[in-house]
PDB file of C-alpha atoms in Angstrom:
ATOM      1  CA  MET A 444      58.596 132.878  97.813  1.00 63.00           C
ATOM      2  CA  SER A 445      57.959 129.275  98.751  1.00 69.00           C
ATOM      3  CA  GLU A 446      58.277 128.013 102.305  1.00 89.00           C
ATOM      4  CA  LEU A 447      61.086 129.332 104.435  1.00 95.00           C
ATOM      5  CA  ASP A 448      63.712 126.800 105.443  1.00 95.00           C
ATOM      6  CA  GLU A 449      65.756 126.637 108.636  1.00 96.00           C
ATOM      7  CA  ILE A 450      68.542 128.819 107.209  1.00 97.00           C
ATOM      8  CA  ASP A 451      66.023 131.513 106.192  1.00 97.00           C
ATOM      9  CA  GLU A 452      64.586 131.455 109.720  1.00 97.00           C
ATOM     10  CA  GLN A 453      68.085 131.777 111.199  1.00 97.00           C
ATOM     11  CA  ILE A 454      68.784 134.743 108.913  1.00 98.00           C
ATOM     12  CA  LEU A 455      65.521 136.434 109.933  1.00 97.00           C
ATOM     13  CA  ASN A 456      66.143 135.845 113.640  1.00 96.00           C
ATOM     14  CA  ALA A 457      69.677 137.228 113.401  1.00 97.00           C
ATOM     15  CA  LEU A 458      68.487 140.309 111.491  1.00 97.00           C
ATOM     16  CA  GLN A 459      65.725 140.929 114.033  1.00 94.00           C
ATOM     17  CA  LYS A 460      68.312 140.971 116.808  1.00 92.00           C
ATOM     18  CA  ASP A 461      70.742 143.181 114.880  1.00 94.00           C
ATOM     19  CA  SER A 462      69.709 144.589 111.508  1.00 95.00           C
ATOM     20  CA  ARG A 463      73.143 146.216 111.158  1.00 95.00           C
ATOM     21  CA  ILE A 464      75.038 142.932 111.234  1.00 97.00           C
ATOM     22  CA  SER A 465      77.464 142.710 108.334  1.00 97.00           C
ATOM     23  CA  ASN A 466      76.747 140.199 105.599  1.00 97.00           C
ATOM     24  CA  ALA A 467      80.034 138.421 106.424  1.00 97.00           C
ATOM     25  CA  ASP A 468      79.075 138.063 110.104  1.00 97.00           C
ATOM     26  CA  LEU A 469      75.541 136.996 109.207  1.00 98.00           C
ATOM     27  CA  ALA A 470      76.868 134.383 106.784  1.00 98.00           C
ATOM     28  CA  GLU A 471      79.211 133.018 109.440  1.00 97.00           C
ATOM     29  CA  LYS A 472      76.408 132.923 112.005  1.00 97.00           C
ATOM     30  CA  VAL A 473      74.115 130.858 109.744  1.00 97.00           C
ATOM     31  CA  GLY A 474      76.840 128.730 108.152  1.00 97.00           C
ATOM     32  CA  LEU A 475      76.771 130.056 104.582  1.00 97.00           C
ATOM     33  CA  SER A 476      79.234 131.701 102.256  1.00 97.00           C
ATOM     34  CA  ALA A 477      78.908 135.474 102.087  1.00 97.00           C
ATOM     35  CA  SER A 478      77.564 135.378  98.516  1.00 97.00           C
ATOM     36  CA  SER A 479      74.980 132.669  99.350  1.00 97.00           C
ATOM     37  CA  CYS A 480      73.857 134.618 102.386  1.00 98.00           C
ATOM     38  CA  TRP A 481      73.543 137.851 100.406  1.00 98.00           C
ATOM     39  CA  ARG A 482      71.401 136.078  97.766  1.00 97.00           C
ATOM     40  CA  ARG A 483      69.099 134.686 100.438  1.00 97.00           C
ATOM     41  CA  VAL A 484      68.678 138.068 102.119  1.00 98.00           C
ATOM     42  CA  ARG A 485      67.904 139.668  98.730  1.00 97.00           C
ATOM     43  CA  ALA A 486      65.360 136.915  97.998  1.00 96.00           C
ATOM     44  CA  LEU A 487      63.692 137.506 101.373  1.00 97.00           C
ATOM     45  CA  GLU A 488      63.553 141.244 100.636  1.00 97.00           C
ATOM     46  CA  GLU A 489      62.177 140.766  97.122  1.00 97.00           C
ATOM     47  CA  ALA A 490      59.524 138.328  98.395  1.00 96.00           C
ATOM     48  CA  GLY A 491      58.414 140.911 100.946  1.00 96.00           C
ATOM     49  CA  VAL A 492      59.310 138.731 103.926  1.00 97.00           C
ATOM     50  CA  ILE A 493      61.767 141.441 104.954  1.00 98.00           C
ATOM     51  CA  GLU A 494      59.793 144.670 104.621  1.00 97.00           C
ATOM     52  CA  GLY A 495      62.508 147.014 105.826  1.00 96.00           C
ATOM     53  CA  TYR A 496      65.136 147.696 108.450  1.00 95.00           C
ATOM     54  CA  GLY A 497      64.928 149.900 111.504  1.00 90.00           C
ATOM     55  CA  VAL A 498      66.338 150.919 114.836  1.00 88.00           C
ATOM     56  CA  ARG A 499      65.215 150.404 118.420  1.00 86.00           C
ATOM     57  CA  ILE A 500      65.165 153.667 120.295  1.00 88.00           C
ATOM     58  CA  ASN A 501      65.373 154.057 124.054  1.00 90.00           C
ATOM     59  CA  ASP A 502      62.324 156.238 124.702  1.00 91.00           C
ATOM     60  CA  ALA A 503      63.364 157.093 128.267  1.00 91.00           C
ATOM     61  CA  LYS A 504      66.677 158.509 127.044  1.00 94.00           C
ATOM     62  CA  ARG A 505      64.715 160.642 124.554  1.00 94.00           C
ATOM     63  CA  GLY A 506      62.609 162.051 127.388  1.00 96.00           C
ATOM     64  CA  LEU A 507      59.602 159.854 126.642  1.00 96.00           C
ATOM     65  CA  GLY A 508      59.200 158.170 130.003  1.00 95.00           C
ATOM     66  CA  PHE A 509      55.448 157.500 129.876  1.00 97.00           C
ATOM     67  CA  LYS A 510      54.220 154.519 127.871  1.00 97.00           C
ATOM     68  CA  ALA A 511      50.775 153.005 127.667  1.00 98.00           C
ATOM     69  CA  ILE A 512      48.542 150.682 125.715  1.00 98.00           C
ATOM     70  CA  VAL A 513      45.221 152.367 124.975  1.00 98.00           C
ATOM     71  CA  HIS A 514      42.178 150.243 124.170  1.00 98.00           C
ATOM     72  CA  VAL A 515      39.958 152.338 121.908  1.00 97.00           C
ATOM     73  CA  GLN A 516      36.303 151.615 121.296  1.00 96.00           C
ATOM     74  CA  LEU A 517      34.670 153.320 118.339  1.00 95.00           C
ATOM     75  CA  THR A 518      31.145 154.709 118.299  1.00 92.00           C
ATOM     76  CA  ARG A 519      30.279 152.943 115.081  1.00 79.00           C
ATOM     77  CA  HIS A 520      32.063 151.563 112.093  1.00 77.00           C
ATOM     78  CA  ASP A 521      31.079 154.230 109.617  1.00 85.00           C
ATOM     79  CA  PRO A 522      33.653 153.961 106.786  1.00 92.00           C
ATOM     80  CA  GLU A 523      34.321 157.712 106.655  1.00 92.00           C
ATOM     81  CA  GLN A 524      34.812 158.040 110.417  1.00 92.00           C
ATOM     82  CA  LEU A 525      36.958 154.924 110.494  1.00 93.00           C
ATOM     83  CA  THR A 526      39.164 156.311 107.716  1.00 94.00           C
ATOM     84  CA  ALA A 527      39.441 159.624 109.586  1.00 95.00           C
ATOM     85  CA  PHE A 528      40.427 157.805 112.806  1.00 96.00           C
ATOM     86  CA  ILE A 529      43.112 155.762 111.055  1.00 96.00           C
ATOM     87  CA  ARG A 530      44.500 158.790 109.215  1.00 97.00           C
ATOM     88  CA  ALA A 531      44.610 160.810 112.444  1.00 97.00           C
ATOM     89  CA  VAL A 532      46.476 158.215 114.529  1.00 97.00           C
ATOM     90  CA  LYS A 533      48.961 157.522 111.726  1.00 97.00           C
ATOM     91  CA  HIS A 534      50.159 161.120 111.912  1.00 96.00           C
ATOM     92  CA  ARG A 535      50.652 161.397 115.673  1.00 97.00           C
ATOM     93  CA  ASP A 536      54.188 160.939 116.990  1.00 95.00           C
ATOM     94  CA  GLU A 537      52.879 159.641 120.326  1.00 97.00           C
ATOM     95  CA  VAL A 538      51.271 156.665 118.570  1.00 98.00           C
ATOM     96  CA  ARG A 539      54.025 154.092 118.129  1.00 96.00           C
ATOM     97  CA  ALA A 540      51.707 151.360 116.852  1.00 97.00           C
ATOM     98  CA  CYS A 541      48.021 150.920 116.119  1.00 98.00           C
ATOM     99  CA  HIS A 542      46.362 147.526 115.811  1.00 98.00           C
ATOM    100  CA  ALA A 543      42.782 146.644 114.848  1.00 96.00           C
ATOM    101  CA  THR A 544      41.766 143.783 117.121  1.00 95.00           C
ATOM    102  CA  THR A 545      38.975 141.467 118.106  1.00 94.00           C
ATOM    103  CA  GLY A 546      37.369 141.704 121.536  1.00 93.00           C
ATOM    104  CA  GLN A 547      35.857 144.658 123.348  1.00 93.00           C
ATOM    105  CA  ALA A 548      38.276 147.235 121.980  1.00 96.00           C
ATOM    106  CA  ASP A 549      38.348 147.966 118.275  1.00 96.00           C
ATOM    107  CA  TYR A 550      41.915 149.311 118.271  1.00 97.00           C
ATOM    108  CA  HIS A 551      44.926 149.127 120.549  1.00 98.00           C
ATOM    109  CA  LEU A 552      47.362 152.035 120.484  1.00 98.00           C
ATOM    110  CA  HIS A 553      50.908 151.870 121.821  1.00 98.00           C
ATOM    111  CA  ILE A 554      51.639 155.356 123.131  1.00 98.00           C
ATOM    112  CA  ALA A 555      54.900 156.999 124.229  1.00 97.00           C
ATOM    113  CA  CYS A 556      55.135 160.549 125.542  1.00 97.00           C
ATOM    114  CA  ALA A 557      57.068 162.612 128.067  1.00 97.00           C
ATOM    115  CA  ASP A 558      54.894 162.214 131.136  1.00 97.00           C
ATOM    116  CA  ILE A 559      51.344 161.893 132.435  1.00 97.00           C
ATOM    117  CA  ASP A 560      50.607 165.552 131.654  1.00 98.00           C
ATOM    118  CA  ALA A 561      51.639 165.058 128.022  1.00 98.00           C
ATOM    119  CA  TYR A 562      49.480 161.941 127.889  1.00 98.00           C
ATOM    120  CA  ASN A 563      46.483 163.845 129.261  1.00 98.00           C
ATOM    121  CA  ARG A 564      46.999 166.482 126.564  1.00 98.00           C
ATOM    122  CA  PHE A 565      47.142 163.700 123.952  1.00 98.00           C
ATOM    123  CA  LEU A 566      43.799 162.370 125.212  1.00 98.00           C
ATOM    124  CA  GLU A 567      42.004 165.684 125.658  1.00 98.00           C
ATOM    125  CA  GLN A 568      43.344 167.619 122.692  1.00 98.00           C
ATOM    126  CA  PHE A 569      43.550 164.762 120.219  1.00 98.00           C
ATOM    127  CA  LEU A 570      42.062 161.332 120.865  1.00 98.00           C
ATOM    128  CA  PHE A 571      38.776 162.392 122.485  1.00 97.00           C
ATOM    129  CA  ARG A 572      38.206 164.942 119.715  1.00 97.00           C
ATOM    130  CA  ILE A 573      38.049 162.260 117.028  1.00 96.00           C
ATOM    131  CA  PRO A 574      34.306 161.765 116.347  1.00 94.00           C
ATOM    132  CA  ALA A 575      34.613 157.983 115.937  1.00 95.00           C
ATOM    133  CA  VAL A 576      36.102 157.471 119.417  1.00 96.00           C
ATOM    134  CA  ALA A 577      33.526 156.356 121.979  1.00 96.00           C
ATOM    135  CA  SER A 578      35.906 155.467 124.793  1.00 96.00           C
ATOM    136  CA  ALA A 579      39.499 154.728 125.647  1.00 97.00           C
ATOM    137  CA  GLN A 580      40.885 152.600 128.450  1.00 98.00           C
ATOM    138  CA  THR A 581      44.525 153.085 129.380  1.00 98.00           C
ATOM    139  CA  ASN A 582      46.922 150.449 130.627  1.00 98.00           C
ATOM    140  CA  VAL A 583      50.187 152.046 131.744  1.00 98.00           C
ATOM    141  CA  ILE A 584      53.292 150.067 130.783  1.00 97.00           C
ATOM    142  CA  LEU A 585      55.347 149.486 133.923  1.00 96.00           C
ATOM    143  CA  ARG A 586      58.293 147.827 132.178  1.00 92.00           C
ATOM    144  CA  SER A 587      58.992 146.117 128.896  1.00 89.00           C
ATOM    145  CA  VAL A 588      60.186 142.534 128.933  1.00 92.00           C
ATOM    146  CA  LYS A 589      60.565 142.091 125.166  1.00 84.00           C
ATOM    147  CA  GLY A 590      60.149 144.306 122.167  1.00 73.00           C
TER     148      GLY A 590
END
């Protein structure tokens, strides 16, 4: 897909706020006919700009009141150990997101679990048992402002 225009950006912003918005309401919001809007959304999907649709879940109402960002430093960047680390974190429900980053930490994990005891179990029974993990620094999330 070539460059996105202002209408495409408006469509993307509206869908990010409410991915369940009807095509008719979306079209009205961005000033297009319903058929034009539908074609643009399909084009954005086919180009891979829109990768999928999802829901935002209130973790606290699910009983997941503890959230943290964990800065993980690896022992070394051995390809096999790195692959094992990535595979392991992908399959843990507590890990909401995992990002490879620059800086002191190699990876940043967004964690959600029931409470501090559940988080300690996550660290002791899972994260610290991964051979590639050298250290982990936890920043507890006090409140979310966006996202």
